[in-house]
Amino acid sequence: AAVGDMKKLDIGLAMIVGLICMFNSYLGLAVAGARTKYKVPHPFMYTENVSYMCIVRTHENFLEYLPSTLASLAAMRYLLELPGLAFASGAMFLFGRLIYTLGYRTGNAANRLPGMLISFTTQNGLAVSGIIVGVRTFFM
């Protein structure tokens, strides 16, 4: 790819990472709002209210994926030198998490499965990129 194209892809990746971080903030604020709506005081985190717990779990699950996703995006971009694939993977991860959130917030946990499948598949694709980096580094 031409240098200009690489620069555009890097800017796109930076935008996706920014959107991922903003989505994390949105999910955190949604939990704060749910605490007020469902009257869950600090320091308590959990309740028997299904609607509240679905909102909390969307944020918790996002946080579970976040470190490895961001590290894998960086590895794909800077170690494998695949900014286009990193951009696309980041966008698919964010899309999957959005679908997951919309589905989970219906109050029916089964509705999160399409988004989970999208983000889980993307996450594993990113993990494979890390393995490729290791194989390239140590065995080639």
Short mmCIF file of N, CA and C in Angstrom, two decimals, residues 3-138:
data_model
loop_
_atom_site.label_atom_id
_atom_site.label_comp_id
_atom_site.label_asym_id
_atom_site.label_seq_id
_atom_site.Cartn_x
_atom_site.Cartn_y
_atom_site.Cartn_z
N VAL A 3 2.17 5.03 0.92
CA VAL A 3 2.34 5.68 2.22
C VAL A 3 1.08 6.45 2.61
N GLY A 4 0.46 7.14 1.68
CA GLY A 4 -0.77 7.88 1.96
C GLY A 4 -1.90 6.97 2.41
N ASP A 5 -2.00 5.79 1.77
CA ASP A 5 -3.03 4.83 2.15
C ASP A 5 -2.78 4.30 3.56
N MET A 6 -1.50 4.04 3.88
CA MET A 6 -1.15 3.56 5.23
C MET A 6 -1.53 4.60 6.27
N LYS A 7 -1.26 5.86 5.97
CA LYS A 7 -1.57 6.95 6.90
C LYS A 7 -3.08 7.01 7.14
N LYS A 8 -3.88 6.88 6.08
CA LYS A 8 -5.34 6.90 6.23
C LYS A 8 -5.81 5.72 7.08
N LEU A 9 -5.22 4.56 6.87
CA LEU A 9 -5.60 3.39 7.66
C LEU A 9 -5.21 3.57 9.12
N ASP A 10 -4.05 4.18 9.37
CA ASP A 10 -3.63 4.45 10.75
C ASP A 10 -4.59 5.43 11.43
N ILE A 11 -5.01 6.46 10.69
CA ILE A 11 -5.98 7.41 11.24
C ILE A 11 -7.30 6.70 11.52
N GLY A 12 -7.72 5.84 10.60
CA GLY A 12 -8.93 5.06 10.81
C GLY A 12 -8.84 4.17 12.04
N LEU A 13 -7.68 3.52 12.21
CA LEU A 13 -7.49 2.67 13.39
C LEU A 13 -7.53 3.51 14.66
N ALA A 14 -6.89 4.68 14.64
CA ALA A 14 -6.92 5.56 15.81
C ALA A 14 -8.35 5.98 16.14
N MET A 15 -9.14 6.23 15.10
CA MET A 15 -10.55 6.59 15.32
C MET A 15 -11.33 5.43 15.93
N ILE A 16 -11.09 4.22 15.43
CA ILE A 16 -11.78 3.05 15.97
C ILE A 16 -11.41 2.84 17.44
N VAL A 17 -10.13 2.97 17.77
CA VAL A 17 -9.70 2.82 19.16
C VAL A 17 -10.36 3.89 20.02
N GLY A 18 -10.44 5.11 19.50
CA GLY A 18 -11.14 6.18 20.24
C GLY A 18 -12.60 5.86 20.46
N LEU A 19 -13.26 5.32 19.43
CA LEU A 19 -14.67 4.94 19.57
C LEU A 19 -14.85 3.79 20.56
N ILE A 20 -13.92 2.85 20.56
CA ILE A 20 -13.98 1.75 21.53
C ILE A 20 -13.89 2.31 22.95
N CYS A 21 -12.98 3.26 23.16
CA CYS A 21 -12.84 3.88 24.48
C CYS A 21 -14.07 4.68 24.87
N MET A 22 -14.65 5.38 23.90
CA MET A 22 -15.88 6.13 24.18
C MET A 22 -17.05 5.20 24.49
N PHE A 23 -17.09 4.06 23.82
CA PHE A 23 -18.15 3.08 24.08
C PHE A 23 -18.02 2.55 25.51
N ASN A 24 -16.79 2.35 25.96
CA ASN A 24 -16.56 1.94 27.34
C ASN A 24 -17.12 2.99 28.31
N SER A 25 -16.87 4.25 28.03
CA SER A 25 -17.40 5.32 28.89
C SER A 25 -18.92 5.32 28.87
N TYR A 26 -19.50 5.14 27.69
CA TYR A 26 -20.95 5.07 27.58
C TYR A 26 -21.52 3.94 28.44
N LEU A 27 -20.90 2.77 28.37
CA LEU A 27 -21.38 1.64 29.15
C LEU A 27 -21.27 1.91 30.65
N GLY A 28 -20.17 2.55 31.06
CA GLY A 28 -20.00 2.91 32.46
C GLY A 28 -21.06 3.89 32.93
N LEU A 29 -21.37 4.89 32.10
CA LEU A 29 -22.42 5.84 32.45
C LEU A 29 -23.80 5.17 32.49
N ALA A 30 -23.99 4.18 31.62
CA ALA A 30 -25.26 3.44 31.63
C ALA A 30 -25.43 2.69 32.95
N VAL A 31 -24.34 2.13 33.47
CA VAL A 31 -24.40 1.45 34.77
C VAL A 31 -24.73 2.47 35.87
N ALA A 32 -24.08 3.63 35.82
CA ALA A 32 -24.36 4.67 36.82
C ALA A 32 -25.84 5.07 36.79
N GLY A 33 -26.37 5.24 35.59
CA GLY A 33 -27.78 5.57 35.46
C GLY A 33 -28.69 4.45 35.96
N ALA A 34 -28.30 3.22 35.68
CA ALA A 34 -29.09 2.07 36.13
C ALA A 34 -29.07 1.96 37.65
N ARG A 35 -27.95 2.31 38.27
CA ARG A 35 -27.88 2.31 39.75
C ARG A 35 -28.95 3.21 40.34
N THR A 36 -29.10 4.38 39.72
CA THR A 36 -30.11 5.33 40.20
C THR A 36 -31.51 4.81 39.91
N LYS A 37 -31.72 4.38 38.68
CA LYS A 37 -33.05 3.90 38.27
C LYS A 37 -33.53 2.72 39.11
N TYR A 38 -32.63 1.77 39.37
CA TYR A 38 -33.02 0.55 40.09
C TYR A 38 -32.65 0.59 41.56
N LYS A 39 -32.19 1.77 42.03
CA LYS A 39 -31.89 2.00 43.45
C LYS A 39 -30.89 0.99 44.01
N VAL A 40 -29.73 0.92 43.36
CA VAL A 40 -28.64 0.04 43.81
C VAL A 40 -27.53 0.96 44.34
N PRO A 41 -27.43 1.09 45.67
CA PRO A 41 -26.45 2.03 46.24
C PRO A 41 -25.03 1.46 46.22
N HIS A 42 -24.07 2.39 46.25
CA HIS A 42 -22.67 1.98 46.42
C HIS A 42 -22.49 1.48 47.83
N PRO A 43 -21.69 0.53 48.14
CA PRO A 43 -20.74 -0.16 47.28
C PRO A 43 -21.31 -1.41 46.62
N PHE A 44 -22.60 -1.63 46.76
CA PHE A 44 -23.20 -2.84 46.20
C PHE A 44 -23.17 -2.80 44.68
N MET A 45 -22.86 -3.94 44.11
CA MET A 45 -22.73 -4.02 42.66
C MET A 45 -23.87 -4.82 42.04
N TYR A 46 -24.36 -5.80 42.75
CA TYR A 46 -25.31 -6.74 42.17
C TYR A 46 -26.65 -6.70 42.89
N THR A 47 -27.67 -7.11 42.18
CA THR A 47 -29.02 -7.18 42.70
C THR A 47 -29.75 -8.32 41.98
N GLU A 48 -30.94 -8.59 42.40
CA GLU A 48 -31.75 -9.63 41.75
C GLU A 48 -32.51 -9.09 40.54
N ASN A 49 -32.45 -7.78 40.31
CA ASN A 49 -33.18 -7.17 39.21
C ASN A 49 -32.50 -7.53 37.87
N VAL A 50 -33.23 -8.25 37.04
CA VAL A 50 -32.67 -8.75 35.78
C VAL A 50 -32.30 -7.60 34.84
N SER A 51 -33.13 -6.60 34.72
CA SER A 51 -32.84 -5.48 33.83
C SER A 51 -31.55 -4.77 34.23
N TYR A 52 -31.39 -4.53 35.52
CA TYR A 52 -30.17 -3.90 36.02
C TYR A 52 -28.96 -4.78 35.74
N MET A 53 -29.07 -6.06 36.01
CA MET A 53 -27.93 -6.96 35.83
C MET A 53 -27.53 -7.09 34.36
N CYS A 54 -28.48 -7.01 33.45
CA CYS A 54 -28.13 -7.06 32.03
C CYS A 54 -27.29 -5.84 31.64
N ILE A 55 -27.63 -4.68 32.19
CA ILE A 55 -26.85 -3.47 31.92
C ILE A 55 -25.45 -3.59 32.51
N VAL A 56 -25.36 -4.08 33.73
CA VAL A 56 -24.06 -4.26 34.39
C VAL A 56 -23.20 -5.26 33.62
N ARG A 57 -23.80 -6.35 33.21
CA ARG A 57 -23.02 -7.40 32.51
C ARG A 57 -22.51 -6.92 31.15
N THR A 58 -23.24 -6.04 30.47
CA THR A 58 -22.71 -5.54 29.20
C THR A 58 -21.40 -4.81 29.43
N HIS A 59 -21.34 -4.03 30.50
CA HIS A 59 -20.11 -3.29 30.78
C HIS A 59 -19.01 -4.22 31.29
N GLU A 60 -19.35 -5.11 32.20
CA GLU A 60 -18.34 -6.04 32.72
C GLU A 60 -17.75 -6.89 31.60
N ASN A 61 -18.61 -7.40 30.75
CA ASN A 61 -18.11 -8.26 29.68
C ASN A 61 -17.24 -7.47 28.71
N PHE A 62 -17.61 -6.23 28.43
CA PHE A 62 -16.80 -5.38 27.57
C PHE A 62 -15.42 -5.20 28.18
N LEU A 63 -15.38 -4.94 29.48
CA LEU A 63 -14.09 -4.75 30.16
C LEU A 63 -13.24 -6.02 30.16
N GLU A 64 -13.89 -7.17 30.16
CA GLU A 64 -13.16 -8.43 30.10
C GLU A 64 -12.43 -8.59 28.77
N TYR A 65 -13.01 -8.09 27.70
CA TYR A 65 -12.42 -8.21 26.36
C TYR A 65 -11.44 -7.09 26.02
N LEU A 66 -11.60 -5.93 26.67
CA LEU A 66 -10.90 -4.72 26.25
C LEU A 66 -9.37 -4.81 26.23
N PRO A 67 -8.71 -5.25 27.29
CA PRO A 67 -7.22 -5.25 27.26
C PRO A 67 -6.64 -6.11 26.14
N SER A 68 -7.15 -7.32 26.00
CA SER A 68 -6.58 -8.20 24.97
C SER A 68 -6.92 -7.70 23.57
N THR A 69 -8.08 -7.06 23.41
CA THR A 69 -8.44 -6.53 22.10
C THR A 69 -7.52 -5.38 21.71
N LEU A 70 -7.31 -4.43 22.61
CA LEU A 70 -6.45 -3.30 22.29
C LEU A 70 -5.01 -3.75 22.04
N ALA A 71 -4.53 -4.68 22.85
CA ALA A 71 -3.16 -5.19 22.65
C ALA A 71 -3.05 -5.91 21.31
N SER A 72 -4.06 -6.68 20.97
CA SER A 72 -4.03 -7.42 19.71
C SER A 72 -4.12 -6.48 18.51
N LEU A 73 -4.92 -5.42 18.62
CA LEU A 73 -4.98 -4.44 17.53
C LEU A 73 -3.62 -3.78 17.32
N ALA A 74 -2.95 -3.46 18.42
CA ALA A 74 -1.62 -2.86 18.32
C ALA A 74 -0.63 -3.83 17.68
N ALA A 75 -0.69 -5.11 18.09
CA ALA A 75 0.21 -6.11 17.52
C ALA A 75 -0.05 -6.28 16.03
N MET A 76 -1.32 -6.31 15.65
CA MET A 76 -1.64 -6.50 14.24
C MET A 76 -1.12 -5.31 13.42
N ARG A 77 -1.25 -4.12 13.97
CA ARG A 77 -0.81 -2.93 13.23
C ARG A 77 0.71 -2.82 13.19
N TYR A 78 1.34 -2.88 14.35
CA TYR A 78 2.75 -2.51 14.42
C TYR A 78 3.72 -3.68 14.27
N LEU A 79 3.31 -4.88 14.63
CA LEU A 79 4.20 -6.03 14.49
C LEU A 79 3.95 -6.77 13.18
N LEU A 80 2.69 -6.93 12.83
CA LEU A 80 2.38 -7.59 11.56
C LEU A 80 2.30 -6.60 10.41
N GLU A 81 2.25 -5.32 10.73
CA GLU A 81 2.16 -4.24 9.75
C GLU A 81 0.95 -4.40 8.83
N LEU A 82 -0.20 -4.64 9.47
CA LEU A 82 -1.45 -4.80 8.74
C LEU A 82 -2.48 -3.78 9.24
N PRO A 83 -2.29 -2.51 8.93
CA PRO A 83 -3.21 -1.50 9.46
C PRO A 83 -4.64 -1.65 8.96
N GLY A 84 -4.81 -2.10 7.73
CA GLY A 84 -6.16 -2.28 7.20
C GLY A 84 -6.91 -3.38 7.94
N LEU A 85 -6.22 -4.47 8.20
CA LEU A 85 -6.85 -5.57 8.93
C LEU A 85 -7.09 -5.19 10.38
N ALA A 86 -6.18 -4.43 10.96
CA ALA A 86 -6.38 -3.95 12.33
C ALA A 86 -7.60 -3.04 12.40
N PHE A 87 -7.71 -2.13 11.43
CA PHE A 87 -8.88 -1.24 11.37
C PHE A 87 -10.17 -2.04 11.26
N ALA A 88 -10.20 -2.98 10.31
CA ALA A 88 -11.42 -3.79 10.10
C ALA A 88 -11.74 -4.63 11.33
N SER A 89 -10.73 -5.19 11.96
CA SER A 89 -10.95 -6.00 13.16
C SER A 89 -11.49 -5.15 14.30
N GLY A 90 -10.94 -3.97 14.47
CA GLY A 90 -11.43 -3.07 15.51
C GLY A 90 -12.87 -2.66 15.26
N ALA A 91 -13.19 -2.37 14.01
CA ALA A 91 -14.56 -1.98 13.66
C ALA A 91 -15.53 -3.14 13.90
N MET A 92 -15.13 -4.36 13.54
CA MET A 92 -15.99 -5.53 13.76
C MET A 92 -16.17 -5.82 15.25
N PHE A 93 -15.10 -5.66 16.02
CA PHE A 93 -15.22 -5.85 17.47
C PHE A 93 -16.23 -4.86 18.05
N LEU A 94 -16.09 -3.59 17.68
CA LEU A 94 -17.00 -2.56 18.19
C LEU A 94 -18.44 -2.83 17.75
N PHE A 95 -18.62 -3.21 16.49
CA PHE A 95 -19.96 -3.55 15.99
C PHE A 95 -20.54 -4.73 16.78
N GLY A 96 -19.74 -5.76 17.00
CA GLY A 96 -20.20 -6.91 17.77
C GLY A 96 -20.59 -6.55 19.18
N ARG A 97 -19.80 -5.69 19.82
CA ARG A 97 -20.12 -5.26 21.19
C ARG A 97 -21.39 -4.42 21.23
N LEU A 98 -21.62 -3.62 20.20
CA LEU A 98 -22.85 -2.84 20.13
C LEU A 98 -24.06 -3.76 19.99
N ILE A 99 -23.98 -4.73 19.09
CA ILE A 99 -25.08 -5.69 18.91
C ILE A 99 -25.30 -6.48 20.20
N TYR A 100 -24.21 -6.87 20.86
CA TYR A 100 -24.27 -7.57 22.13
C TYR A 100 -25.04 -6.74 23.16
N THR A 101 -24.66 -5.47 23.26
CA THR A 101 -25.28 -4.57 24.24
C THR A 101 -26.78 -4.40 23.96
N LEU A 102 -27.13 -4.14 22.72
CA LEU A 102 -28.54 -3.96 22.36
C LEU A 102 -29.34 -5.23 22.65
N GLY A 103 -28.76 -6.37 22.36
CA GLY A 103 -29.46 -7.63 22.61
C GLY A 103 -29.60 -7.93 24.09
N TYR A 104 -28.55 -7.72 24.84
CA TYR A 104 -28.57 -8.04 26.27
C TYR A 104 -29.53 -7.13 27.03
N ARG A 105 -29.61 -5.90 26.61
CA ARG A 105 -30.46 -4.94 27.32
C ARG A 105 -31.95 -5.17 27.11
N THR A 106 -32.31 -6.13 26.29
CA THR A 106 -33.72 -6.47 26.16
C THR A 106 -34.22 -7.19 27.42
N GLY A 107 -33.29 -7.62 28.25
CA GLY A 107 -33.66 -8.36 29.45
C GLY A 107 -33.63 -9.87 29.23
N ASN A 108 -33.45 -10.28 27.99
CA ASN A 108 -33.35 -11.70 27.65
C ASN A 108 -31.89 -11.97 27.26
N ALA A 109 -31.17 -12.68 28.13
CA ALA A 109 -29.74 -12.90 27.91
C ALA A 109 -29.44 -13.60 26.59
N ALA A 110 -30.36 -14.40 26.09
CA ALA A 110 -30.13 -15.10 24.82
C ALA A 110 -30.00 -14.13 23.65
N ASN A 111 -30.56 -12.94 23.78
CA ASN A 111 -30.50 -11.95 22.70
C ASN A 111 -29.11 -11.35 22.52
N ARG A 112 -28.19 -11.65 23.43
CA ARG A 112 -26.82 -11.15 23.31
C ARG A 112 -25.98 -12.02 22.37
N LEU A 113 -26.45 -13.20 22.04
CA LEU A 113 -25.65 -14.18 21.31
C LEU A 113 -25.15 -13.72 19.93
N PRO A 114 -25.96 -13.04 19.09
CA PRO A 114 -25.39 -12.59 17.80
C PRO A 114 -24.18 -11.67 17.98
N GLY A 115 -24.29 -10.71 18.88
CA GLY A 115 -23.16 -9.81 19.14
C GLY A 115 -21.98 -10.53 19.76
N MET A 116 -22.27 -11.49 20.62
CA MET A 116 -21.21 -12.28 21.23
C MET A 116 -20.46 -13.07 20.16
N LEU A 117 -21.17 -13.64 19.23
CA LEU A 117 -20.56 -14.41 18.16
C LEU A 117 -19.66 -13.52 17.29
N ILE A 118 -20.13 -12.34 16.95
CA ILE A 118 -19.33 -11.41 16.13
C ILE A 118 -18.06 -11.02 16.86
N SER A 119 -18.19 -10.58 18.10
CA SER A 119 -17.01 -10.10 18.83
C SER A 119 -16.09 -11.25 19.24
N PHE A 120 -16.64 -12.40 19.56
CA PHE A 120 -15.82 -13.55 19.93
C PHE A 120 -15.00 -14.02 18.72
N THR A 121 -15.63 -14.06 17.55
CA THR A 121 -14.92 -14.45 16.33
C THR A 121 -13.81 -13.45 16.02
N THR A 122 -14.12 -12.17 16.14
CA THR A 122 -13.12 -11.13 15.90
C THR A 122 -11.99 -11.25 16.91
N GLN A 123 -12.33 -11.44 18.17
CA GLN A 123 -11.33 -11.57 19.22
C GLN A 123 -10.39 -12.74 18.95
N ASN A 124 -10.93 -13.85 18.52
CA ASN A 124 -10.08 -15.00 18.24
C ASN A 124 -9.22 -14.77 16.99
N GLY A 125 -9.74 -14.04 16.02
CA GLY A 125 -8.92 -13.66 14.87
C GLY A 125 -7.75 -12.79 15.29
N LEU A 126 -7.99 -11.89 16.21
CA LEU A 126 -6.92 -11.05 16.74
C LEU A 126 -5.91 -11.89 17.52
N ALA A 127 -6.39 -12.86 18.27
CA ALA A 127 -5.48 -13.73 19.03
C ALA A 127 -4.57 -14.52 18.09
N VAL A 128 -5.13 -14.98 16.99
CA VAL A 128 -4.33 -15.70 16.00
C VAL A 128 -3.23 -14.79 15.45
N SER A 129 -3.53 -13.50 15.30
CA SER A 129 -2.50 -12.57 14.83
C SER A 129 -1.33 -12.52 15.80
N GLY A 130 -1.61 -12.57 17.10
CA GLY A 130 -0.54 -12.60 18.09
C GLY A 130 0.29 -13.86 17.99
N ILE A 131 -0.36 -14.97 17.73
CA ILE A 131 0.36 -16.24 17.57
C ILE A 131 1.26 -16.18 16.33
N ILE A 132 0.74 -15.58 15.27
CA ILE A 132 1.53 -15.42 14.04
C ILE A 132 2.79 -14.60 14.32
N VAL A 133 2.63 -13.53 15.09
CA VAL A 133 3.79 -12.71 15.46
C VAL A 133 4.83 -13.56 16.17
N GLY A 134 4.39 -14.37 17.12
CA GLY A 134 5.31 -15.24 17.85
C GLY A 134 6.01 -16.24 16.95
N VAL A 135 5.27 -16.87 16.06
CA VAL A 135 5.85 -17.85 15.14
C VAL A 135 6.85 -17.17 14.22
N ARG A 136 6.48 -16.01 13.69
CA ARG A 136 7.40 -15.28 12.81
C ARG A 136 8.68 -14.89 13.55
N THR A 137 8.53 -14.46 14.77
CA THR A 137 9.67 -13.97 15.54
C THR A 137 10.62 -15.09 15.93
N PHE A 138 10.10 -16.19 16.40
CA PHE A 138 10.93 -17.23 16.97
C PHE A 138 11.31 -18.36 16.01
#
